[in-house]
PDB file of C-alpha atoms in Angstrom:
ATOM      1  CA  UNK A   1      98.194 111.159  90.494  1.00  0.00           C
ATOM      2  CA  UNK A   2      97.609 107.095  91.604  1.00  0.00           C
ATOM      3  CA  UNK A   3     100.992 105.119  91.388  1.00  0.00           C
ATOM      4  CA  UNK A   4     101.931 101.622  91.888  1.00  0.00           C
ATOM      5  CA  UNK A   5     104.532 100.905  94.806  1.00  0.00           C
ATOM      6  CA  UNK A   6     105.892  98.057  95.864  1.00  0.00           C
ATOM      7  CA  UNK A   7     104.579  96.582  98.734  1.00  0.00           C
ATOM      8  CA  UNK A   8     106.203  93.717  99.132  1.00  0.00           C
ATOM      9  CA  UNK A   9     108.338  91.065  97.416  1.00  0.00           C
ATOM     10  CA  UNK A  10     109.031  87.339  97.877  1.00  0.00           C
ATOM     11  CA  UNK A  11     110.474  84.149  95.948  1.00  0.00           C
ATOM     12  CA  UNK A  12     110.650  80.707  95.884  1.00  0.00           C
ATOM     13  CA  UNK A  13     113.417  78.270  94.549  1.00  0.00           C
ATOM     14  CA  UNK A  14     112.800  74.270  94.463  1.00  0.00           C
ATOM     15  CA  UNK A  15     114.752  72.189  96.523  1.00  0.00           C
ATOM     16  CA  UNK A  16     117.194  70.671  94.253  1.00  0.00           C
ATOM     17  CA  UNK A  17     120.247  72.357  93.357  1.00  0.00           C
ATOM     18  CA  UNK A  18     121.810  71.353  90.078  1.00  0.00           C
ATOM     19  CA  UNK A  19     125.743  72.262  89.931  1.00  0.00           C
ATOM     20  CA  UNK A  20     127.368  72.834  86.892  1.00  0.00           C
ATOM     21  CA  UNK A  21     129.731  69.678  87.329  1.00  0.00           C
ATOM     22  CA  UNK A  22     126.162  67.533  87.075  1.00  0.00           C
ATOM     23  CA  UNK A  23     126.465  67.905  83.333  1.00  0.00           C
ATOM     24  CA  UNK A  24     130.070  67.026  82.687  1.00  0.00           C
ATOM     25  CA  UNK A  25     129.151  63.278  82.426  1.00  0.00           C
ATOM     26  CA  UNK A  26     126.338  64.180  80.220  1.00  0.00           C
ATOM     27  CA  UNK A  27     127.687  66.463  77.898  1.00  0.00           C
ATOM     28  CA  UNK A  28     130.767  67.701  76.275  1.00  0.00           C
ATOM     29  CA  UNK A  29     130.986  70.665  79.037  1.00  0.00           C
ATOM     30  CA  UNK A  30     132.933  71.545  82.075  1.00  0.00           C
ATOM     31  CA  UNK A  31     131.891  73.674  85.153  1.00  0.00           C
ATOM     32  CA  UNK A  32     134.764  75.986  83.879  1.00  0.00           C
ATOM     33  CA  UNK A  33     133.304  76.269  80.142  1.00  0.00           C
ATOM     34  CA  UNK A  34     129.968  76.848  81.437  1.00  0.00           C
ATOM     35  CA  UNK A  35     131.306  79.444  83.799  1.00  0.00           C
ATOM     36  CA  UNK A  36     133.361  81.330  81.928  1.00  0.00           C
ATOM     37  CA  UNK A  37     130.847  81.712  78.893  1.00  0.00           C
ATOM     38  CA  UNK A  38     127.770  82.278  81.168  1.00  0.00           C
ATOM     39  CA  UNK A  39     128.740  83.242  84.549  1.00  0.00           C
ATOM     40  CA  UNK A  40     126.192  80.632  86.155  1.00  0.00           C
ATOM     41  CA  UNK A  41     127.827  78.269  88.627  1.00  0.00           C
ATOM     42  CA  UNK A  42     124.237  76.551  89.590  1.00  0.00           C
ATOM     43  CA  UNK A  43     120.585  76.423  89.019  1.00  0.00           C
ATOM     44  CA  UNK A  44     117.379  75.144  91.144  1.00  0.00           C
ATOM     45  CA  UNK A  45     115.247  72.326  88.991  1.00  0.00           C
ATOM     46  CA  UNK A  46     111.522  71.707  90.131  1.00  0.00           C
ATOM     47  CA  UNK A  47     110.854  68.130  91.662  1.00  0.00           C
ATOM     48  CA  UNK A  48     108.854  65.579  90.052  1.00  0.00           C
ATOM     49  CA  UNK A  49     105.236  66.492  90.054  1.00  0.00           C
ATOM     50  CA  UNK A  50     105.721  70.285  91.078  1.00  0.00           C
ATOM     51  CA  UNK A  51     104.552  72.559  88.573  1.00  0.00           C
ATOM     52  CA  UNK A  52     104.775  76.362  87.823  1.00  0.00           C
ATOM     53  CA  UNK A  53     101.813  77.057  89.685  1.00  0.00           C
ATOM     54  CA  UNK A  54     103.200  75.441  93.025  1.00  0.00           C
ATOM     55  CA  UNK A  55     106.460  78.013  92.575  1.00  0.00           C
ATOM     56  CA  UNK A  56     104.197  80.810  91.962  1.00  0.00           C
ATOM     57  CA  UNK A  57     102.020  80.416  95.163  1.00  0.00           C
ATOM     58  CA  UNK A  58     104.752  79.969  97.246  1.00  0.00           C
ATOM     59  CA  UNK A  59     106.355  82.923  96.201  1.00  0.00           C
ATOM     60  CA  UNK A  60     103.106  84.681  96.252  1.00  0.00           C
ATOM     61  CA  UNK A  61     102.729  83.774  99.833  1.00  0.00           C
ATOM     62  CA  UNK A  62     106.057  85.193 100.383  1.00  0.00           C
ATOM     63  CA  UNK A  63     105.512  88.674  99.413  1.00  0.00           C
ATOM     64  CA  UNK A  64     101.995  88.822 101.121  1.00  0.00           C
ATOM     65  CA  UNK A  65     104.080  88.113 104.294  1.00  0.00           C
ATOM     66  CA  UNK A  66     106.502  90.590 103.530  1.00  0.00           C
ATOM     67  CA  UNK A  67     103.952  93.077 102.880  1.00  0.00           C
ATOM     68  CA  UNK A  68     101.724  92.034 105.871  1.00  0.00           C
ATOM     69  CA  UNK A  69      98.698  91.633 103.619  1.00  0.00           C
ATOM     70  CA  UNK A  70      96.401  89.017 103.536  1.00  0.00           C
ATOM     71  CA  UNK A  71      95.086  87.249 100.237  1.00  0.00           C
ATOM     72  CA  UNK A  72      91.703  88.329 100.453  1.00  0.00           C
ATOM     73  CA  UNK A  73      93.048  92.019 100.053  1.00  0.00           C
ATOM     74  CA  UNK A  74      94.752  91.565  96.641  1.00  0.00           C
ATOM     75  CA  UNK A  75      92.249  92.598  93.838  1.00  0.00           C
ATOM     76  CA  UNK A  76      94.367  91.152  90.872  1.00  0.00           C
ATOM     77  CA  UNK A  77      97.078  88.517  90.137  1.00  0.00           C
ATOM     78  CA  UNK A  78      99.033  88.519  87.400  1.00  0.00           C
ATOM     79  CA  UNK A  79     101.308  85.851  86.438  1.00  0.00           C
ATOM     80  CA  UNK A  80     104.074  85.796  83.625  1.00  0.00           C
ATOM     81  CA  UNK A  81     105.278  82.905  82.639  1.00  0.00           C
ATOM     82  CA  UNK A  82     105.901  80.428  79.309  1.00  0.00           C
ATOM     83  CA  UNK A  83     105.742  77.192  81.118  1.00  0.00           C
ATOM     84  CA  UNK A  84     102.137  77.008  82.386  1.00  0.00           C
ATOM     85  CA  UNK A  85     100.740  73.725  84.124  1.00  0.00           C
ATOM     86  CA  UNK A  86      98.125  73.418  81.421  1.00  0.00           C
ATOM     87  CA  UNK A  87      97.054  74.918  77.874  1.00  0.00           C
ATOM     88  CA  UNK A  88      94.523  76.475  80.356  1.00  0.00           C
ATOM     89  CA  UNK A  89      93.281  77.172  82.775  1.00  0.00           C
ATOM     90  CA  UNK A  90      96.013  79.962  83.653  1.00  0.00           C
ATOM     91  CA  UNK A  91      98.491  79.424  86.223  1.00  0.00           C
ATOM     92  CA  UNK A  92      97.084  82.791  87.668  1.00  0.00           C
ATOM     93  CA  UNK A  93      93.846  81.262  88.555  1.00  0.00           C
ATOM     94  CA  UNK A  94      95.756  78.072  90.075  1.00  0.00           C
ATOM     95  CA  UNK A  95      97.707  80.528  92.035  1.00  0.00           C
ATOM     96  CA  UNK A  96      94.551  82.613  93.091  1.00  0.00           C
ATOM     97  CA  UNK A  97      92.804  79.233  94.471  1.00  0.00           C
ATOM     98  CA  UNK A  98      95.897  77.918  95.946  1.00  0.00           C
ATOM     99  CA  UNK A  99      96.016  81.638  98.101  1.00  0.00           C
ATOM    100  CA  UNK A 100      92.440  80.741  98.868  1.00  0.00           C
ATOM    101  CA  UNK A 101      91.645  84.179  96.759  1.00  0.00           C
ATOM    102  CA  UNK A 102      87.791  84.320  95.883  1.00  0.00           C
ATOM    103  CA  UNK A 103      87.351  87.472  94.643  1.00  0.00           C
ATOM    104  CA  UNK A 104      89.254  89.745  91.901  1.00  0.00           C
ATOM    105  CA  UNK A 105      90.555  88.673  88.801  1.00  0.00           C
ATOM    106  CA  UNK A 106      93.956  86.675  87.448  1.00  0.00           C
ATOM    107  CA  UNK A 107      95.238  85.956  84.070  1.00  0.00           C
ATOM    108  CA  UNK A 108      98.715  85.244  82.654  1.00  0.00           C
ATOM    109  CA  UNK A 109     100.836  87.090  80.231  1.00  0.00           C
ATOM    110  CA  UNK A 110     103.481  85.603  77.869  1.00  0.00           C
ATOM    111  CA  UNK A 111     106.101  87.129  76.893  1.00  0.00           C
ATOM    112  CA  UNK A 112     109.030  85.101  77.479  1.00  0.00           C
ATOM    113  CA  UNK A 113     111.852  86.377  79.534  1.00  0.00           C
ATOM    114  CA  UNK A 114     110.401  90.017  79.108  1.00  0.00           C
ATOM    115  CA  UNK A 115     106.833  88.738  80.770  1.00  0.00           C
ATOM    116  CA  UNK A 116     107.468  90.175  83.981  1.00  0.00           C
ATOM    117  CA  UNK A 117     108.452  93.724  82.861  1.00  0.00           C
ATOM    118  CA  UNK A 118     105.187  92.941  80.617  1.00  0.00           C
ATOM    119  CA  UNK A 119     103.039  92.185  83.482  1.00  0.00           C
ATOM    120  CA  UNK A 120     104.519  95.100  85.388  1.00  0.00           C
ATOM    121  CA  UNK A 121     103.274  97.112  83.017  1.00  0.00           C
ATOM    122  CA  UNK A 122      99.741  95.746  83.011  1.00  0.00           C
ATOM    123  CA  UNK A 123      99.467  95.909  86.622  1.00  0.00           C
ATOM    124  CA  UNK A 124     100.681  99.464  86.612  1.00  0.00           C
ATOM    125  CA  UNK A 125      97.955 100.430  84.163  1.00  0.00           C
ATOM    126  CA  UNK A 126      95.273  98.785  86.101  1.00  0.00           C
ATOM    127  CA  UNK A 127      96.312 100.467  89.135  1.00  0.00           C
ATOM    128  CA  UNK A 128      96.536 104.187  87.495  1.00  0.00           C
ATOM    129  CA  UNK A 129      92.863 103.389  86.205  1.00  0.00           C
ATOM    130  CA  UNK A 130      91.305 102.577  89.530  1.00  0.00           C
ATOM    131  CA  UNK A 131      90.678  98.872  88.233  1.00  0.00           C
ATOM    132  CA  UNK A 132      92.600  97.958  91.622  1.00  0.00           C
ATOM    133  CA  UNK A 133      94.218  98.848  94.544  1.00  0.00           C
ATOM    134  CA  UNK A 134      96.677  95.861  95.111  1.00  0.00           C
ATOM    135  CA  UNK A 135      97.877  93.918  92.365  1.00  0.00           C
ATOM    136  CA  UNK A 136     100.412  90.865  92.417  1.00  0.00           C
ATOM    137  CA  UNK A 137     102.683  90.278  90.026  1.00  0.00           C
ATOM    138  CA  UNK A 138     104.345  87.077  89.545  1.00  0.00           C
ATOM    139  CA  UNK A 139     107.023  85.404  87.446  1.00  0.00           C
ATOM    140  CA  UNK A 140     107.166  81.634  87.545  1.00  0.00           C
ATOM    141  CA  UNK A 141     108.890  79.404  85.317  1.00  0.00           C
ATOM    142  CA  UNK A 142     109.644  75.545  84.918  1.00  0.00           C
ATOM    143  CA  UNK A 143     112.373  75.791  81.879  1.00  0.00           C
ATOM    144  CA  UNK A 144     113.901  72.460  83.023  1.00  0.00           C
ATOM    145  CA  UNK A 145     110.762  70.886  81.626  1.00  0.00           C
ATOM    146  CA  UNK A 146     111.520  72.275  77.731  1.00  0.00           C
ATOM    147  CA  UNK A 147     115.245  71.558  77.633  1.00  0.00           C
ATOM    148  CA  UNK A 148     116.979  69.380  74.974  1.00  0.00           C
ATOM    149  CA  UNK A 149     119.241  67.443  77.432  1.00  0.00           C
ATOM    150  CA  UNK A 150     121.631  67.152  74.663  1.00  0.00           C
ATOM    151  CA  UNK A 151     122.319  70.535  73.494  1.00  0.00           C
ATOM    152  CA  UNK A 152     124.981  71.974  75.435  1.00  0.00           C
ATOM    153  CA  UNK A 153     124.141  75.516  74.013  1.00  0.00           C
ATOM    154  CA  UNK A 154     120.983  76.077  75.924  1.00  0.00           C
ATOM    155  CA  UNK A 155     120.401  73.140  78.398  1.00  0.00           C
ATOM    156  CA  UNK A 156     123.149  74.407  80.967  1.00  0.00           C
ATOM    157  CA  UNK A 157     121.619  78.018  80.901  1.00  0.00           C
ATOM    158  CA  UNK A 158     118.065  77.782  82.680  1.00  0.00           C
ATOM    159  CA  UNK A 159     116.513  76.799  86.085  1.00  0.00           C
ATOM    160  CA  UNK A 160     113.286  76.898  87.698  1.00  0.00           C
ATOM    161  CA  UNK A 161     112.011  79.356  90.054  1.00  0.00           C
ATOM    162  CA  UNK A 162     109.514  82.463  91.071  1.00  0.00           C
ATOM    163  CA  UNK A 163     109.146  85.487  92.232  1.00  0.00           C
ATOM    164  CA  UNK A 164     106.715  88.064  93.271  1.00  0.00           C
ATOM    165  CA  UNK A 165     105.864  91.707  94.077  1.00  0.00           C
ATOM    166  CA  UNK A 166     103.169  93.169  95.665  1.00  0.00           C
ATOM    167  CA  UNK A 167     101.970  96.475  93.973  1.00  0.00           C
ATOM    168  CA  UNK A 168      99.811  98.817  95.676  1.00  0.00           C
ATOM    169  CA  UNK A 169      97.889 102.215  94.848  1.00  0.00           C
ATOM    170  CA  UNK A 170      99.617 104.914  96.269  1.00  0.00           C
ATOM    171  CA  UNK A 171      98.910 108.689  95.744  1.00  0.00           C
ATOM    172  CA  UNK A 172     101.764 110.961  94.376  1.00  0.00           C
ATOM    173  CA  UNK A 173     102.477 114.483  92.706  1.00  0.00           C
ATOM    174  CA  UNK A 174     102.941 113.149  89.308  1.00  0.00           C
ATOM    175  CA  UNK A 175     106.523 113.926  89.291  1.00  0.00           C
ATOM    176  CA  UNK A 176     109.852 112.022  89.230  1.00  0.00           C
ATOM    177  CA  UNK A 177     110.035 112.378  92.589  1.00  0.00           C
ATOM    178  CA  UNK A 178     107.263 109.951  93.422  1.00  0.00           C
ATOM    179  CA  UNK A 179     107.524 106.656  94.850  1.00  0.00           C
ATOM    180  CA  UNK A 180     106.649 103.599  92.647  1.00  0.00           C
ATOM    181  CA  UNK A 181     106.425 102.530  88.863  1.00  0.00           C
ATOM    182  CA  UNK A 182     107.585 105.695  86.947  1.00  0.00           C
ATOM    183  CA  UNK A 183     107.389 104.432  83.364  1.00  0.00           C
ATOM    184  CA  UNK A 184     107.706 101.085  81.347  1.00  0.00           C
ATOM    185  CA  UNK A 185     109.182 100.942  77.966  1.00  0.00           C
ATOM    186  CA  UNK A 186     107.965  97.748  75.849  1.00  0.00           C
ATOM    187  CA  UNK A 187     108.699  96.787  72.519  1.00  0.00           C
ATOM    188  CA  UNK A 188     108.864  93.228  70.068  1.00  0.00           C
ATOM    189  CA  UNK A 189     109.771  92.456  66.784  1.00  0.00           C
ATOM    190  CA  UNK A 190     108.391  89.220  65.291  1.00  0.00           C
ATOM    191  CA  UNK A 191     110.801  88.876  62.532  1.00  0.00           C
ATOM    192  CA  UNK A 192     113.459  87.710  64.775  1.00  0.00           C
ATOM    193  CA  UNK A 193     111.333  84.728  65.932  1.00  0.00           C
ATOM    194  CA  UNK A 194     113.757  82.219  65.022  1.00  0.00           C
ATOM    195  CA  UNK A 195     116.561  83.379  67.028  1.00  0.00           C
ATOM    196  CA  UNK A 196     114.855  82.082  70.302  1.00  0.00           C
ATOM    197  CA  UNK A 197     111.985  79.869  70.208  1.00  0.00           C
ATOM    198  CA  UNK A 198     110.504  76.663  71.315  1.00  0.00           C
ATOM    199  CA  UNK A 199     109.988  73.911  68.689  1.00  0.00           C
ATOM    200  CA  UNK A 200     106.391  72.742  69.823  1.00  0.00           C
ATOM    201  CA  UNK A 201     103.031  73.933  70.497  1.00  0.00           C
ATOM    202  CA  UNK A 202      99.152  73.010  70.708  1.00  0.00           C
ATOM    203  CA  UNK A 203      98.696  74.440  67.149  1.00  0.00           C
ATOM    204  CA  UNK A 204     101.608  73.055  65.525  1.00  0.00           C
ATOM    205  CA  UNK A 205     103.328  69.787  67.127  1.00  0.00           C
ATOM    206  CA  UNK A 206     100.849  69.128  70.070  1.00  0.00           C
ATOM    207  CA  UNK A 207     103.906  69.270  71.887  1.00  0.00           C
ATOM    208  CA  UNK A 208     105.915  71.120  74.380  1.00  0.00           C
ATOM    209  CA  UNK A 209     108.862  70.970  72.112  1.00  0.00           C
ATOM    210  CA  UNK A 210     112.317  71.957  73.405  1.00  0.00           C
ATOM    211  CA  UNK A 211     114.047  75.551  73.318  1.00  0.00           C
ATOM    212  CA  UNK A 212     116.044  76.289  70.503  1.00  0.00           C
ATOM    213  CA  UNK A 213     118.432  79.295  70.672  1.00  0.00           C
ATOM    214  CA  UNK A 214     121.136  81.164  68.085  1.00  0.00           C
ATOM    215  CA  UNK A 215     123.118  82.400  71.088  1.00  0.00           C
ATOM    216  CA  UNK A 216     125.520  84.462  69.448  1.00  0.00           C
ATOM    217  CA  UNK A 217     122.703  86.515  67.263  1.00  0.00           C
ATOM    218  CA  UNK A 218     120.546  86.760  70.725  1.00  0.00           C
ATOM    219  CA  UNK A 219     123.529  87.981  72.657  1.00  0.00           C
ATOM    220  CA  UNK A 220     124.246  90.881  69.972  1.00  0.00           C
ATOM    221  CA  UNK A 221     120.397  91.786  69.963  1.00  0.00           C
ATOM    222  CA  UNK A 222     120.628  91.818  73.760  1.00  0.00           C
ATOM    223  CA  UNK A 223     123.249  94.332  74.403  1.00  0.00           C
ATOM    224  CA  UNK A 224     121.971  96.576  72.370  1.00  0.00           C
ATOM    225  CA  UNK A 225     118.208  96.267  73.150  1.00  0.00           C
ATOM    226  CA  UNK A 226     118.389  96.203  76.506  1.00  0.00           C
ATOM    227  CA  UNK A 227     120.472  99.715  77.183  1.00  0.00           C
ATOM    228  CA  UNK A 228     118.174 101.449  74.556  1.00  0.00           C
ATOM    229  CA  UNK A 229     115.139 100.265  76.076  1.00  0.00           C
ATOM    230  CA  UNK A 230     116.378 101.489  79.635  1.00  0.00           C
ATOM    231  CA  UNK A 231     117.538 104.807  78.569  1.00  0.00           C
ATOM    232  CA  UNK A 232     113.803 105.270  76.651  1.00  0.00           C
ATOM    233  CA  UNK A 233     112.330 104.354  80.067  1.00  0.00           C
ATOM    234  CA  UNK A 234     114.510 106.519  82.049  1.00  0.00           C
ATOM    235  CA  UNK A 235     113.553 109.549  79.752  1.00  0.00           C
ATOM    236  CA  UNK A 236     109.928 108.693  80.259  1.00  0.00           C
ATOM    237  CA  UNK A 237     110.272 109.044  83.766  1.00  0.00           C
ATOM    238  CA  UNK A 238     112.227 112.407  83.424  1.00  0.00           C
ATOM    239  CA  UNK A 239     115.406 110.844  84.923  1.00  0.00           C
ATOM    240  CA  UNK A 240     119.085 110.425  83.550  1.00  0.00           C
ATOM    241  CA  UNK A 241     121.286 107.360  83.834  1.00  0.00           C
ATOM    242  CA  UNK A 242     123.223 109.234  86.565  1.00  0.00           C
ATOM    243  CA  UNK A 243     120.108 108.912  88.799  1.00  0.00           C
ATOM    244  CA  UNK A 244     120.056 105.283  88.880  1.00  0.00           C
ATOM    245  CA  UNK A 245     121.007 103.671  91.839  1.00  0.00           C
ATOM    246  CA  UNK A 246     120.296  99.820  90.883  1.00  0.00           C
ATOM    247  CA  UNK A 247     119.956  97.896  87.554  1.00  0.00           C
ATOM    248  CA  UNK A 248     118.117  94.918  88.114  1.00  0.00           C
ATOM    249  CA  UNK A 249     118.474  93.179  84.784  1.00  0.00           C
ATOM    250  CA  UNK A 250     117.316  89.775  83.366  1.00  0.00           C
ATOM    251  CA  UNK A 251     119.701  87.370  84.625  1.00  0.00           C
ATOM    252  CA  UNK A 252     120.346  85.348  81.183  1.00  0.00           C
ATOM    253  CA  UNK A 253     124.150  85.704  81.133  1.00  0.00           C
ATOM    254  CA  UNK A 254     126.752  87.393  83.085  1.00  0.00           C
ATOM    255  CA  UNK A 255     128.316  88.787  79.810  1.00  0.00           C
ATOM    256  CA  UNK A 256     125.486  90.544  78.428  1.00  0.00           C
ATOM    257  CA  UNK A 257     124.634  92.183  82.005  1.00  0.00           C
ATOM    258  CA  UNK A 258     128.317  93.319  82.154  1.00  0.00           C
ATOM    259  CA  UNK A 259     128.138  94.903  78.630  1.00  0.00           C
ATOM    260  CA  UNK A 260     124.559  96.534  79.320  1.00  0.00           C
ATOM    261  CA  UNK A 261     125.976  98.181  82.441  1.00  0.00           C
ATOM    262  CA  UNK A 262     128.949  99.365  80.312  1.00  0.00           C
ATOM    263  CA  UNK A 263     126.578 100.826  77.818  1.00  0.00           C
ATOM    264  CA  UNK A 264     124.977 102.699  80.780  1.00  0.00           C
ATOM    265  CA  UNK A 265     127.981 104.090  82.354  1.00  0.00           C
ATOM    266  CA  UNK A 266     126.967 101.814  85.674  1.00  0.00           C
ATOM    267  CA  UNK A 267     129.417 100.185  87.677  1.00  0.00           C
ATOM    268  CA  UNK A 268     128.748  96.570  88.889  1.00  0.00           C
ATOM    269  CA  UNK A 269     128.366  97.659  92.074  1.00  0.00           C
ATOM    270  CA  UNK A 270     125.073  99.068  91.215  1.00  0.00           C
ATOM    271  CA  UNK A 271     124.105  95.586  89.438  1.00  0.00           C
ATOM    272  CA  UNK A 272     122.143  93.020  91.078  1.00  0.00           C
ATOM    273  CA  UNK A 273     123.274  89.607  90.179  1.00  0.00           C
ATOM    274  CA  UNK A 274     121.711  86.351  90.871  1.00  0.00           C
ATOM    275  CA  UNK A 275     122.537  84.811  87.743  1.00  0.00           C
ATOM    276  CA  UNK A 276     125.585  82.459  89.575  1.00  0.00           C
ATOM    277  CA  UNK A 277     123.096  80.744  91.769  1.00  0.00           C
ATOM    278  CA  UNK A 278     119.911  80.968  89.565  1.00  0.00           C
ATOM    279  CA  UNK A 279     120.738  80.707  86.184  1.00  0.00           C
ATOM    280  CA  UNK A 280     118.300  81.829  83.411  1.00  0.00           C
ATOM    281  CA  UNK A 281     114.795  81.681  85.251  1.00  0.00           C
ATOM    282  CA  UNK A 282     112.996  83.550  82.247  1.00  0.00           C
ATOM    283  CA  UNK A 283     110.385  85.563  83.770  1.00  0.00           C
ATOM    284  CA  UNK A 284     110.942  84.494  86.972  1.00  0.00           C
ATOM    285  CA  UNK A 285     114.448  86.382  87.127  1.00  0.00           C
ATOM    286  CA  UNK A 286     114.015  89.992  87.524  1.00  0.00           C
ATOM    287  CA  UNK A 287     111.394  89.566  90.335  1.00  0.00           C
ATOM    288  CA  UNK A 288     113.664  86.791  91.965  1.00  0.00           C
ATOM    289  CA  UNK A 289     116.301  89.267  91.920  1.00  0.00           C
ATOM    290  CA  UNK A 290     114.330  92.075  93.363  1.00  0.00           C
ATOM    291  CA  UNK A 291     113.318  89.789  96.387  1.00  0.00           C
ATOM    292  CA  UNK A 292     116.766  88.351  97.115  1.00  0.00           C
ATOM    293  CA  UNK A 293     118.177  92.136  97.050  1.00  0.00           C
ATOM    294  CA  UNK A 294     115.274  93.375  99.142  1.00  0.00           C
ATOM    295  CA  UNK A 295     115.681  90.766 101.322  1.00  0.00           C
ATOM    296  CA  UNK A 296     119.718  91.603 101.952  1.00  0.00           C
ATOM    297  CA  UNK A 297     118.588  94.977 102.816  1.00  0.00           C
ATOM    298  CA  UNK A 298     120.187  96.379  99.671  1.00  0.00           C
ATOM    299  CA  UNK A 299     117.341  99.004  98.601  1.00  0.00           C
ATOM    300  CA  UNK A 300     116.742 102.157 100.338  1.00  0.00           C
ATOM    301  CA  UNK A 301     113.608 104.322 100.222  1.00  0.00           C
ATOM    302  CA  UNK A 302     113.558 106.651  97.512  1.00  0.00           C
ATOM    303  CA  UNK A 303     116.532 104.855  95.296  1.00  0.00           C
ATOM    304  CA  UNK A 304     115.633 104.590  91.559  1.00  0.00           C
ATOM    305  CA  UNK A 305     115.688 100.925  90.347  1.00  0.00           C
ATOM    306  CA  UNK A 306     115.788  99.860  86.361  1.00  0.00           C
ATOM    307  CA  UNK A 307     114.842  96.525  85.365  1.00  0.00           C
ATOM    308  CA  UNK A 308     115.187  95.401  82.003  1.00  0.00           C
ATOM    309  CA  UNK A 309     114.809  92.196  79.909  1.00  0.00           C
ATOM    310  CA  UNK A 310     114.903  90.551  76.595  1.00  0.00           C
ATOM    311  CA  UNK A 311     113.371  87.406  75.173  1.00  0.00           C
ATOM    312  CA  UNK A 312     112.060  85.048  72.338  1.00  0.00           C
ATOM    313  CA  UNK A 313     109.980  87.156  69.851  1.00  0.00           C
ATOM    314  CA  UNK A 314     112.108  89.297  69.953  1.00  0.00           C
ATOM    315  CA  UNK A 315     110.254  91.064  72.820  1.00  0.00           C
ATOM    316  CA  UNK A 316     111.846  93.238  75.209  1.00  0.00           C
ATOM    317  CA  UNK A 317     111.349  96.246  77.577  1.00  0.00           C
ATOM    318  CA  UNK A 318     112.115  97.891  80.871  1.00  0.00           C
ATOM    319  CA  UNK A 319     110.658  99.546  84.072  1.00  0.00           C
ATOM    320  CA  UNK A 320     111.865 102.340  85.908  1.00  0.00           C
ATOM    321  CA  UNK A 321     110.858 102.488  89.758  1.00  0.00           C
ATOM    322  CA  UNK A 322     111.788 104.465  92.827  1.00  0.00           C
ATOM    323  CA  UNK A 323     111.753 101.996  96.086  1.00  0.00           C
TER     324      UNK A 323
END
């Protein structure tokens, strides 16, 4: 059975680091208020003129270097983003051009904060079907471009960045002992679209708009839905939560992450955390966390990882993989 294994990881964060204190003379907030409610201490903002595709290219290069693979050996590029450079062409095609890749295909996936999970599911399906041997899966965002800087409930939460994973086809036995992606679980429910959305768009206002969120309701949905999707993905993979070595969650809010870990009966020592340094980077947060933890040598061959995320839509999902 063909499996999609992780061959390499990489990430990129813009040079500008914005501490919580930066907001104190602009909003009715404090460093303590932000830390205690979100766990965020700082985030990165893209420089003027720096685009989402620039971040994605840098992360992709890092993943290829980690894997020891040349750009021309990549068959497909899938970019998860909600903050594209342009309405079209896709960010993925610009990443493809930036890498100097002239063959294969590239496209974007838009599932907001769950985008990387959706992109992983697409890449996994293409590898299983034999459409590609190697797929670059990238999450890249410049959410600083859609913030309302007068809304303290949202603008302190988000940051910019990109993470990338190179998946490669590998022959497995078709059991839960295989390396690579073992299962994914995808969900959405459009009736909750008003809980987290951007109030602009090509066909509505003709503007990029600003992010709007009903934080308390999103929190309640997140805790319930993230644990549930993780359990479903584990069931599909033929594994139990006792066999999970690492939880790699969407880095939105420390309280959500802690509540989800409790529902999964996982100690925080088994949870990868980057939210303090990155803030919420939407589709980039899981590949960023994967790359940072991998660079630190925290993952060992054969360990079971569960990644899960929820975003505007509402959309949510999870993935189980064996390192």
